[in-house]
Short mmCIF file of C-alpha atoms in Angstrom, two decimals:
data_model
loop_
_atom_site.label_atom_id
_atom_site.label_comp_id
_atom_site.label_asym_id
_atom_site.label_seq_id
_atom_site.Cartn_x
_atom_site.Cartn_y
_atom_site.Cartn_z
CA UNK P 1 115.76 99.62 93.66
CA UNK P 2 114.55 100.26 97.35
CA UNK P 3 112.60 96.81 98.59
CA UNK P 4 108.74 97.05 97.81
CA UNK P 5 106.23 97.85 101.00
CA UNK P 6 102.98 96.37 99.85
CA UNK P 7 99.93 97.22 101.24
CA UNK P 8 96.96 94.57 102.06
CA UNK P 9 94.11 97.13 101.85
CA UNK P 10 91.29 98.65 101.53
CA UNK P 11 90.07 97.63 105.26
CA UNK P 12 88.68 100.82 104.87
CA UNK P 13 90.12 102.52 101.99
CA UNK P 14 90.63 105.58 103.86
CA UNK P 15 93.09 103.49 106.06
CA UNK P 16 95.17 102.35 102.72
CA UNK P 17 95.52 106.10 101.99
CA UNK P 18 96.66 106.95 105.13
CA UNK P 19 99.35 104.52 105.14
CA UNK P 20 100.53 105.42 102.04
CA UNK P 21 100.71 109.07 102.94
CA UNK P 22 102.53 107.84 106.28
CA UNK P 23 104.96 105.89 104.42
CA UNK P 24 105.90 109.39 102.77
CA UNK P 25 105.93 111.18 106.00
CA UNK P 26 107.91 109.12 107.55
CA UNK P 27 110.51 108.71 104.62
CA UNK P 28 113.64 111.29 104.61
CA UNK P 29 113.61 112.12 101.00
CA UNK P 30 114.22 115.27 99.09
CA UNK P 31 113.24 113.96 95.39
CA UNK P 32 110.82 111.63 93.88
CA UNK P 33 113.30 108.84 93.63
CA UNK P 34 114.59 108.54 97.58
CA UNK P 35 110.82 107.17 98.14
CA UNK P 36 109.74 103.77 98.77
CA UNK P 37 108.08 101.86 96.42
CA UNK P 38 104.97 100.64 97.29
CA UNK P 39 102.30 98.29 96.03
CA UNK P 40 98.76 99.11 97.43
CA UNK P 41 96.02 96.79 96.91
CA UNK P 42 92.87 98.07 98.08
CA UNK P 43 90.11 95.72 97.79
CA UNK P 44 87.30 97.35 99.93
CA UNK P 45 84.89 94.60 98.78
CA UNK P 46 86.71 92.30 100.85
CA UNK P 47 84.06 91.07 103.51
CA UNK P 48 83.58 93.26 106.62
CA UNK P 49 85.69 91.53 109.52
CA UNK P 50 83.37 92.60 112.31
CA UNK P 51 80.52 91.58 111.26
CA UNK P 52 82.20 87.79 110.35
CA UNK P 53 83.96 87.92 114.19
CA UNK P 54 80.03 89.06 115.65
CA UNK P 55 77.93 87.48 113.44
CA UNK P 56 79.29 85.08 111.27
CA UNK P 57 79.31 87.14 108.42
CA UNK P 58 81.16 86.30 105.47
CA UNK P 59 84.56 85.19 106.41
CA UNK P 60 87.15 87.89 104.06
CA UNK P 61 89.91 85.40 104.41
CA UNK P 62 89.38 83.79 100.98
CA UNK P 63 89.41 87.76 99.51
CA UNK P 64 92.64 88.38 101.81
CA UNK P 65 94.65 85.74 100.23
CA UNK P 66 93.55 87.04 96.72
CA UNK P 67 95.16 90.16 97.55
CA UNK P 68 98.09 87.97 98.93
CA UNK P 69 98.84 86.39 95.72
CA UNK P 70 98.31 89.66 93.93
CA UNK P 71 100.81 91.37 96.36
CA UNK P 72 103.51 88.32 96.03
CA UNK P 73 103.43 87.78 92.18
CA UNK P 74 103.79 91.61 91.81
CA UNK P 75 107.24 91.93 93.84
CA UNK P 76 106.43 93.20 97.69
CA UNK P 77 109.05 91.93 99.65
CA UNK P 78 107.42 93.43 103.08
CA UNK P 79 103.96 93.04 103.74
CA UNK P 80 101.41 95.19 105.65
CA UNK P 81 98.09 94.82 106.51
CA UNK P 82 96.59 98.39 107.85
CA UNK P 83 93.60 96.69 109.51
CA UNK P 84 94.00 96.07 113.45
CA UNK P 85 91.22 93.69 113.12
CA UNK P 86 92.01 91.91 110.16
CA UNK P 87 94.96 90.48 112.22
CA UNK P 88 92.23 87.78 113.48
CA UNK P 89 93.62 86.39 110.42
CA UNK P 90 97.17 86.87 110.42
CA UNK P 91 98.29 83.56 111.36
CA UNK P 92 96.44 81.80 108.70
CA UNK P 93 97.83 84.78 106.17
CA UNK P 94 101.15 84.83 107.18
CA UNK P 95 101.26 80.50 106.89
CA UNK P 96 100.45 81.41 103.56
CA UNK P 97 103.11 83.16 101.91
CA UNK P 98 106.93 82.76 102.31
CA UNK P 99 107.12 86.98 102.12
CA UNK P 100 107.77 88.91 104.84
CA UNK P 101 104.79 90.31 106.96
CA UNK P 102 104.19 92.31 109.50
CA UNK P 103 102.14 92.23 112.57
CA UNK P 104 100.50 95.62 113.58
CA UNK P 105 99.26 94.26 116.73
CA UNK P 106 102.72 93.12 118.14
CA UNK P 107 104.36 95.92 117.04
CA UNK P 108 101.60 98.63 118.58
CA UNK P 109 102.12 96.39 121.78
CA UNK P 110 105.90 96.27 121.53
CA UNK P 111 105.88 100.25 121.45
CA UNK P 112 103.67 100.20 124.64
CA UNK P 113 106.13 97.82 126.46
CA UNK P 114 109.82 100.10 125.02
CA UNK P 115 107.97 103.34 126.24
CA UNK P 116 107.02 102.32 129.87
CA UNK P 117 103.65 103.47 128.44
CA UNK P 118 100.86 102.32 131.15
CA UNK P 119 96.59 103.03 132.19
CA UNK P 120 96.29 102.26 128.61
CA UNK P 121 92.48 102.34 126.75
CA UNK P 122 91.98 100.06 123.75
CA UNK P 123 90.13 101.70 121.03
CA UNK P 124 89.02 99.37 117.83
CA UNK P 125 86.26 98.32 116.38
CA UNK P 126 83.96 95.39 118.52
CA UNK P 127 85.54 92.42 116.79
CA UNK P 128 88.87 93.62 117.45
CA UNK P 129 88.16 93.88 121.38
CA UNK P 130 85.78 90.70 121.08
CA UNK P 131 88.90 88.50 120.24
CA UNK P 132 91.22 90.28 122.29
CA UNK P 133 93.56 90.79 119.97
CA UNK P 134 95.37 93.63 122.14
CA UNK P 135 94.15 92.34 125.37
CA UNK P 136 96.15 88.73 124.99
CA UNK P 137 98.96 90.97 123.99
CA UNK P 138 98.85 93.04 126.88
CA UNK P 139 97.82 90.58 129.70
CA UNK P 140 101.44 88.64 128.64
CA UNK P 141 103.97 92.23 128.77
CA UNK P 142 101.96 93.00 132.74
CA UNK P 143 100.45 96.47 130.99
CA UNK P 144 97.87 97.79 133.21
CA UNK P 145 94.95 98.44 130.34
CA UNK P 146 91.01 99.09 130.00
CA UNK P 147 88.17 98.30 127.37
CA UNK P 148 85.35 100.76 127.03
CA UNK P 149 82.30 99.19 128.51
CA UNK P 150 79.55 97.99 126.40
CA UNK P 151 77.72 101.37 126.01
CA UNK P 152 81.06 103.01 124.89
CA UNK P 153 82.32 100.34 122.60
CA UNK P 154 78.78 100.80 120.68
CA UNK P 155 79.71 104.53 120.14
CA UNK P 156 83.20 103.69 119.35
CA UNK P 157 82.08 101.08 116.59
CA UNK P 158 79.52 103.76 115.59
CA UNK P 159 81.64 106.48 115.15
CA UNK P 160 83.91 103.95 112.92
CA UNK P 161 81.02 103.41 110.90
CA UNK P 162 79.94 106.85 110.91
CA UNK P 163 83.12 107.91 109.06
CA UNK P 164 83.23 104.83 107.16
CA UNK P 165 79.55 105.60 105.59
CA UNK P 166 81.54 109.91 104.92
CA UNK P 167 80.61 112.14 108.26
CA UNK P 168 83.82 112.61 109.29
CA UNK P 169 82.72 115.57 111.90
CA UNK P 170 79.84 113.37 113.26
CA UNK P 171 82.33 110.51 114.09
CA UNK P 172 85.08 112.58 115.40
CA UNK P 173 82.15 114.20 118.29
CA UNK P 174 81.35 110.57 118.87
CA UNK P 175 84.83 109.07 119.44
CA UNK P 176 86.15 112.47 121.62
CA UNK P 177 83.04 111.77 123.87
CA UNK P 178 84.28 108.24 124.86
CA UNK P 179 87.92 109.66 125.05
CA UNK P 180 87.03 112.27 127.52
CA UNK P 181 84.95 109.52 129.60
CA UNK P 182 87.97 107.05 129.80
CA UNK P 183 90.13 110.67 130.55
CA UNK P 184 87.86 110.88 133.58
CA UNK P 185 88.67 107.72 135.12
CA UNK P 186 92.69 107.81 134.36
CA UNK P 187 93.19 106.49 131.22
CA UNK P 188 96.53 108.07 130.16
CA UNK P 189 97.21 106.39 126.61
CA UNK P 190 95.02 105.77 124.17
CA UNK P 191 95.65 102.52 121.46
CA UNK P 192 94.67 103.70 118.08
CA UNK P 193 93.48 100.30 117.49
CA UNK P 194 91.24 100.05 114.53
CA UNK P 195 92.84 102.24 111.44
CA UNK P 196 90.11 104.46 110.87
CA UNK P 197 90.49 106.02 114.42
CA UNK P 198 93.67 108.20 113.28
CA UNK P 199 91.95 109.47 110.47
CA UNK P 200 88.67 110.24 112.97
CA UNK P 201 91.50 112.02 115.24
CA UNK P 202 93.17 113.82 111.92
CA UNK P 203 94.08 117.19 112.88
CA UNK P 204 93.60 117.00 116.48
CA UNK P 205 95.20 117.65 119.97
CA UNK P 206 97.56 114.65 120.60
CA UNK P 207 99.59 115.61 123.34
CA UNK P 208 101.71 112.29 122.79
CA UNK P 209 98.51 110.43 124.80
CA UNK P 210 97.54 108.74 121.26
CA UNK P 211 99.65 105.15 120.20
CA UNK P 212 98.54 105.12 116.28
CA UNK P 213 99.30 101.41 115.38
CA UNK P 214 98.83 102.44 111.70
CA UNK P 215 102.19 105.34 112.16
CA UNK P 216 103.72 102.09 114.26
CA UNK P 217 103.19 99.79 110.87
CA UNK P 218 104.80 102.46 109.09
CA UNK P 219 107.83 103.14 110.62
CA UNK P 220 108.38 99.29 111.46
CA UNK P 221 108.26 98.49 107.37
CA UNK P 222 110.50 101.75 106.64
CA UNK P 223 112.96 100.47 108.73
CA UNK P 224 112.57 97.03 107.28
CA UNK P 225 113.06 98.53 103.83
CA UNK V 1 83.00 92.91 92.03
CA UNK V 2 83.16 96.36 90.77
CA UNK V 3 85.67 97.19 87.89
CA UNK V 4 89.32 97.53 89.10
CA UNK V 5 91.13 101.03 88.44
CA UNK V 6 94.57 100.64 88.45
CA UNK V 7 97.19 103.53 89.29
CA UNK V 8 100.78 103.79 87.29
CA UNK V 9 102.02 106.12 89.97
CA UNK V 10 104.71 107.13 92.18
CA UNK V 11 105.19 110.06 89.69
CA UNK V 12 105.68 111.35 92.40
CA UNK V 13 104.07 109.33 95.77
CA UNK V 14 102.32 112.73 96.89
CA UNK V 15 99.97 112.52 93.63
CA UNK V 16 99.53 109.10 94.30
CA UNK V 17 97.98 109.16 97.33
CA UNK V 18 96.17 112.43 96.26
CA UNK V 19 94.43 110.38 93.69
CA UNK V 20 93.31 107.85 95.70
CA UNK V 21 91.76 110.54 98.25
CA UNK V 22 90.11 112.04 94.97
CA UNK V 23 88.59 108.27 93.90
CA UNK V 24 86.89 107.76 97.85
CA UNK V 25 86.08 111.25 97.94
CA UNK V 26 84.20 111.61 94.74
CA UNK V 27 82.36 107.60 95.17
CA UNK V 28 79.27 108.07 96.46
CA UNK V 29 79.54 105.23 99.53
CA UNK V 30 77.95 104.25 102.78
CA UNK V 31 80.43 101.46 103.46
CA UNK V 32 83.37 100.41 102.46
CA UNK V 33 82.32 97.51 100.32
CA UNK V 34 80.65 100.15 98.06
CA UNK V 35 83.84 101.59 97.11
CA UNK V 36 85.59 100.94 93.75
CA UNK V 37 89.20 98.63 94.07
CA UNK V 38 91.95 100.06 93.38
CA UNK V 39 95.76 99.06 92.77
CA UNK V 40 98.40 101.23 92.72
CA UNK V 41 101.68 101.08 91.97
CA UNK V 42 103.81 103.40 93.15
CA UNK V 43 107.18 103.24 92.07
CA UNK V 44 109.24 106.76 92.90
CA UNK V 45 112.17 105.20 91.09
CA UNK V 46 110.37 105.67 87.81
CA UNK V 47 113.31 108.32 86.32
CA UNK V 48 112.34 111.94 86.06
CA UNK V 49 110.15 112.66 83.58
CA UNK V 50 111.61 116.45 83.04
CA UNK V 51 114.91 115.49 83.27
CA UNK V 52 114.58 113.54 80.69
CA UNK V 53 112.69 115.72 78.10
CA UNK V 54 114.92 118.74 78.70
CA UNK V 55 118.57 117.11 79.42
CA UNK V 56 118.32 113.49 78.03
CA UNK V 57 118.11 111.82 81.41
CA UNK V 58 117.46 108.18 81.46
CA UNK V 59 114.23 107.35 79.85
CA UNK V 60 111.25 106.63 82.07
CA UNK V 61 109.28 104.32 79.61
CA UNK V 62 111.12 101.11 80.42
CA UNK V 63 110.25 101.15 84.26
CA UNK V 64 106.81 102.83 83.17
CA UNK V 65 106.16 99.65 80.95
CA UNK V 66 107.42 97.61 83.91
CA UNK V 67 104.63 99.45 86.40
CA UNK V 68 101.74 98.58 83.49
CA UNK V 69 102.94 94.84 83.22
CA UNK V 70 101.94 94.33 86.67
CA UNK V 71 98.77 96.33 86.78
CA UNK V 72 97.97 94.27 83.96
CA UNK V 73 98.80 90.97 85.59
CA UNK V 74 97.12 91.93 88.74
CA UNK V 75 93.67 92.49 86.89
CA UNK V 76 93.64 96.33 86.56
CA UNK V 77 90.43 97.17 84.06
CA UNK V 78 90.80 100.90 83.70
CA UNK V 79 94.47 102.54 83.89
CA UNK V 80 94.99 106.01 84.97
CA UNK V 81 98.44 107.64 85.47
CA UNK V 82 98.65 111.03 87.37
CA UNK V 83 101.62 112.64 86.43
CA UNK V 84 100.85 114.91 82.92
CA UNK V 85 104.18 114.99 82.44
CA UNK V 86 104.51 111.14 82.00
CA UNK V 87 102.01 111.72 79.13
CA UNK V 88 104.62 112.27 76.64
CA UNK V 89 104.98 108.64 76.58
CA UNK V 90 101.35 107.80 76.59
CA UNK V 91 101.04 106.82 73.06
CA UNK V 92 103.34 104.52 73.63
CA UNK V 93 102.21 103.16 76.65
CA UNK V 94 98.52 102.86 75.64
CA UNK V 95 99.98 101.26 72.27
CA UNK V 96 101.52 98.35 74.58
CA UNK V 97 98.55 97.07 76.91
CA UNK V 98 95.13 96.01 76.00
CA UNK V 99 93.74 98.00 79.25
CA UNK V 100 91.50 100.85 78.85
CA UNK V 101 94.41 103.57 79.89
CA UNK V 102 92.89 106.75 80.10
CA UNK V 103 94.29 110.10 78.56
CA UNK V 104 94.84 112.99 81.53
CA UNK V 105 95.75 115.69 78.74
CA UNK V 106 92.34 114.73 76.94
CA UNK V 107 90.20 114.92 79.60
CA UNK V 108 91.26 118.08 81.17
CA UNK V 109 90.86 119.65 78.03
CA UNK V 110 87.69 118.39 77.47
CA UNK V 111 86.49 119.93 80.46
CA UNK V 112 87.42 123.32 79.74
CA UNK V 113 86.10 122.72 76.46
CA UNK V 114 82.92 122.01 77.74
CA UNK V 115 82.66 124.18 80.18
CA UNK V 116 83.59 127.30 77.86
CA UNK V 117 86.49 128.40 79.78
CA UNK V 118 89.05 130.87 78.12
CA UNK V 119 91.83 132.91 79.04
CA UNK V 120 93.46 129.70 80.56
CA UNK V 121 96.96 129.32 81.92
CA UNK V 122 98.84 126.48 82.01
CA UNK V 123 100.75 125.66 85.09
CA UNK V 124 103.10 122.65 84.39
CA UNK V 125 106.55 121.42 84.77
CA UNK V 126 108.78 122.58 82.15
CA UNK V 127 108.87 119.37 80.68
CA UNK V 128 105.49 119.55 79.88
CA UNK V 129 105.54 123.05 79.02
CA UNK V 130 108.50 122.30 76.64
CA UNK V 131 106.55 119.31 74.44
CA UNK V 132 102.97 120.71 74.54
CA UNK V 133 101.28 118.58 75.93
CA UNK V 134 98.64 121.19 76.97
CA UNK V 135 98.74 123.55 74.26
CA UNK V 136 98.64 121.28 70.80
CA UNK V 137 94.96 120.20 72.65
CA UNK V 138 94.12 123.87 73.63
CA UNK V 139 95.09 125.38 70.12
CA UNK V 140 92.85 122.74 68.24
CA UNK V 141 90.08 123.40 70.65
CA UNK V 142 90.80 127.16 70.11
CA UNK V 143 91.25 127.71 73.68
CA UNK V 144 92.67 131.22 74.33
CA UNK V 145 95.92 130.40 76.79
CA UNK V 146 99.15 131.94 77.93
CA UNK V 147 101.68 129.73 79.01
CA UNK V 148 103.87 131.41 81.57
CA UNK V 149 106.79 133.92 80.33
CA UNK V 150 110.84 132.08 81.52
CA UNK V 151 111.42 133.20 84.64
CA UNK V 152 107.29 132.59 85.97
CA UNK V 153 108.22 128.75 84.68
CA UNK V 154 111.88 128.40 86.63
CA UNK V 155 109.69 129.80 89.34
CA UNK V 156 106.66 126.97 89.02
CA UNK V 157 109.47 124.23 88.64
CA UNK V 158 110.84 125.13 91.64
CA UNK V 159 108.17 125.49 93.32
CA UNK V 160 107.28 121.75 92.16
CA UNK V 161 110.32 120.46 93.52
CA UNK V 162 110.68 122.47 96.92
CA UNK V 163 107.70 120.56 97.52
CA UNK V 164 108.87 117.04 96.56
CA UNK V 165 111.58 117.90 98.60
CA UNK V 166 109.32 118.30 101.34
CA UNK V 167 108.47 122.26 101.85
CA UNK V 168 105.18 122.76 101.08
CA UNK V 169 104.57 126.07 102.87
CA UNK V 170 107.79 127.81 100.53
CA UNK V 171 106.39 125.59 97.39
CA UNK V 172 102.51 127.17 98.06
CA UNK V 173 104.52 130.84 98.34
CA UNK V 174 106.40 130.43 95.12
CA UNK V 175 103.09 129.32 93.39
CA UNK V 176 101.00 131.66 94.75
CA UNK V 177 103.16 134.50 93.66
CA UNK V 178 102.86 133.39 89.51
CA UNK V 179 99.47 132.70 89.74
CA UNK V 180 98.72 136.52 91.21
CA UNK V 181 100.96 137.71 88.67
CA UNK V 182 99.23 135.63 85.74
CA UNK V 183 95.83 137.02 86.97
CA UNK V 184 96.95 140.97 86.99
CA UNK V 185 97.67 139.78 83.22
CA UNK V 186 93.94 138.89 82.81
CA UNK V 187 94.31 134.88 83.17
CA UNK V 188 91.02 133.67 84.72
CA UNK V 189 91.45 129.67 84.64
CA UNK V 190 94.49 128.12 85.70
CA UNK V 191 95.16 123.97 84.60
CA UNK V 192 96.67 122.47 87.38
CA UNK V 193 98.66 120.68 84.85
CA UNK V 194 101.32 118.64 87.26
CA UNK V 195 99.96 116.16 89.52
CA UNK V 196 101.62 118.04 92.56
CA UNK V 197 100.09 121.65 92.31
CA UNK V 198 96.81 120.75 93.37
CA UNK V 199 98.75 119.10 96.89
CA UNK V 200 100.44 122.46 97.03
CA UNK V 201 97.39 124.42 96.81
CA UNK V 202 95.44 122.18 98.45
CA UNK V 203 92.98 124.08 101.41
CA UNK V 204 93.00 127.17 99.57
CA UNK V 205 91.03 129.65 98.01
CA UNK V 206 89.93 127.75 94.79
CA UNK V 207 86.83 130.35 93.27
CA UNK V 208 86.23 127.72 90.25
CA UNK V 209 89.54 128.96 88.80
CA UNK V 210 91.45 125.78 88.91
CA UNK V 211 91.22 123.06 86.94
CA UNK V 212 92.45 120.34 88.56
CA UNK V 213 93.60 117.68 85.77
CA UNK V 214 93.69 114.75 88.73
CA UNK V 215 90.25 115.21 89.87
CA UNK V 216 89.09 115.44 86.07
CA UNK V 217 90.86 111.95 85.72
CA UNK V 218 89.10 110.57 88.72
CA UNK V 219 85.96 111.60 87.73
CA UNK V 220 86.02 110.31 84.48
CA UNK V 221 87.71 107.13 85.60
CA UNK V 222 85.05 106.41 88.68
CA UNK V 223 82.44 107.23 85.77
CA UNK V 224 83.82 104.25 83.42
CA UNK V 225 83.94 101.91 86.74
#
């Protein structure tokens, strides 16, 4: 058998399916059988990471590591977490299990760096960008990035929400508002950095301007397998 | 926490993920904490379930078995497997867990029961075809069906697996062409009775016609959560 991707999820649930139907995507197969098996846990009770990052909030590690265990004692050999800002707590996750896991951050930032990809805009949700967990990143490899200003970063997180709460249209006109005012002052890539913003962008013209860490994830842990 | 569904997938990934679309999309939810857990297992490795019932293939039940043990173990409350074909070993399945593992076959024709539908055609693999799944329910229900003639069924097979093999567009062609034919024969419902059909048709014209035996096991599952 093929090793076993398994999926941390449910940070949205929307995100978990996405991965999953990424993982197919991006897996040369012509029957059933040449897939990758995958174990998806998607535990959208676990507390929202925001909201713990802004406000103290419920911390979801405790609910993480549940998944963890569930994940390990099922088989995954390669684990992914399709939440940008859930990596706030990948250090403490990854101390706590001897299985392989993946770091979506890193390897979103590692694809900027191999593609000479500069003027880059980070996109995530306000606790993502609050901890900098692409700014450290980016400050080390010298890439020349911006974060939406306060005004745009509350339509950003809005728009997440938006979809999150089902009005997919309503958060797409959101998010394309704050793309085409970061277009304006020469912004040329945009980090998909929280893993609901593909799924906002679904569809849509991405004339290669888009880095979706979520597709990065993906193709990382296919190659792993 | 709410009641955990778990998935016995990766009969094949595609229907996987299409379930899991199908359990957000028919939750009523304003967050993503209100949204039912879910683990899947999606093993594409499972052997062919067709292959099996018309050649003698490898049996599927062992790694089937192997997929429940784990949903099981991880705390899985309500099992539902999407792939009707995999319901030939269902008895046997439900006979060896203590998990409320709910019956595709049953509930699809159910539905149609209680909706009053008639002149129904089954579109399956031939696997399912071949056992009767569909029509042993249908004829004790006294469901008026036709299942399709030879040559319509080497047509829906292969329509099935052009699109596991990755062709949708030629696998929604070869569909589309039996299920015109089955209507100039007077056929006015049409079970979507393999887990991949309702991908292939998926964004088109669906009049209240179909009767899609993956959403009827996500409704009735979300409804027991």
């Amino acid at each position: 058998m093929k090793k076993i991707i398994g999926i941390l999820g449910g940070m949205g649930p929307a995100a978990t399916v996405d991965t999953m139907e990424k993982i197919i995507k991006n897996t040369p197969a012509t029957c059933d059988q040449e897939h990758i098996p995958v174990i998806a846990i998607s535990f959208p009770d676990i507390p929202d990471r925001t909201e713990n990052i802004l406000s103290g909030g419920k911390s979801p590690l405790k609910k993480m590591i549940a998944a963890l265990r569930i994940l390990e004692d099922a088989g995954a050999q390669c684990i992914i977490m399709p939440c940008n800002t859930a990596h706030y707590w990948y250090e403490e996750l990854k101390a706590a299990t001897k299985v392989h896991f993946l770091n979506m951050i890193d390897i979103t930032c590692n694809k900027i760096v191999s593609e000479g990809m500069n003027n880059v805009a980070i996109l995530a949700t306000t606790g993502t960008i609050k901890v900098g967990l692409y700014q450290d990143k980016l400050k080390k490899e010298n890439i020349n990035f911006v974060i939406p200003d306060d005004i745009q970063q509350v339509i950003i997180m809005e728009s997440i929400l938006v979809y999150k709460s089902g009005n997919g249209e309503r958060a797409y006109q959101l998010l394309k508002s704050i793309i085409s005012q970061l277009k304006d002052i020469g912004v040329e890539n945009f980090i998909l950095g929280c893993s609901e913003i593909p799924i906002i962008l679904r569809g849509n013209d991405n004339n290669g301007e888009y880095i979706d860490a979520t597709e990065e994830l993906v193709r990382r842990a296919i190659a792993w397998c």
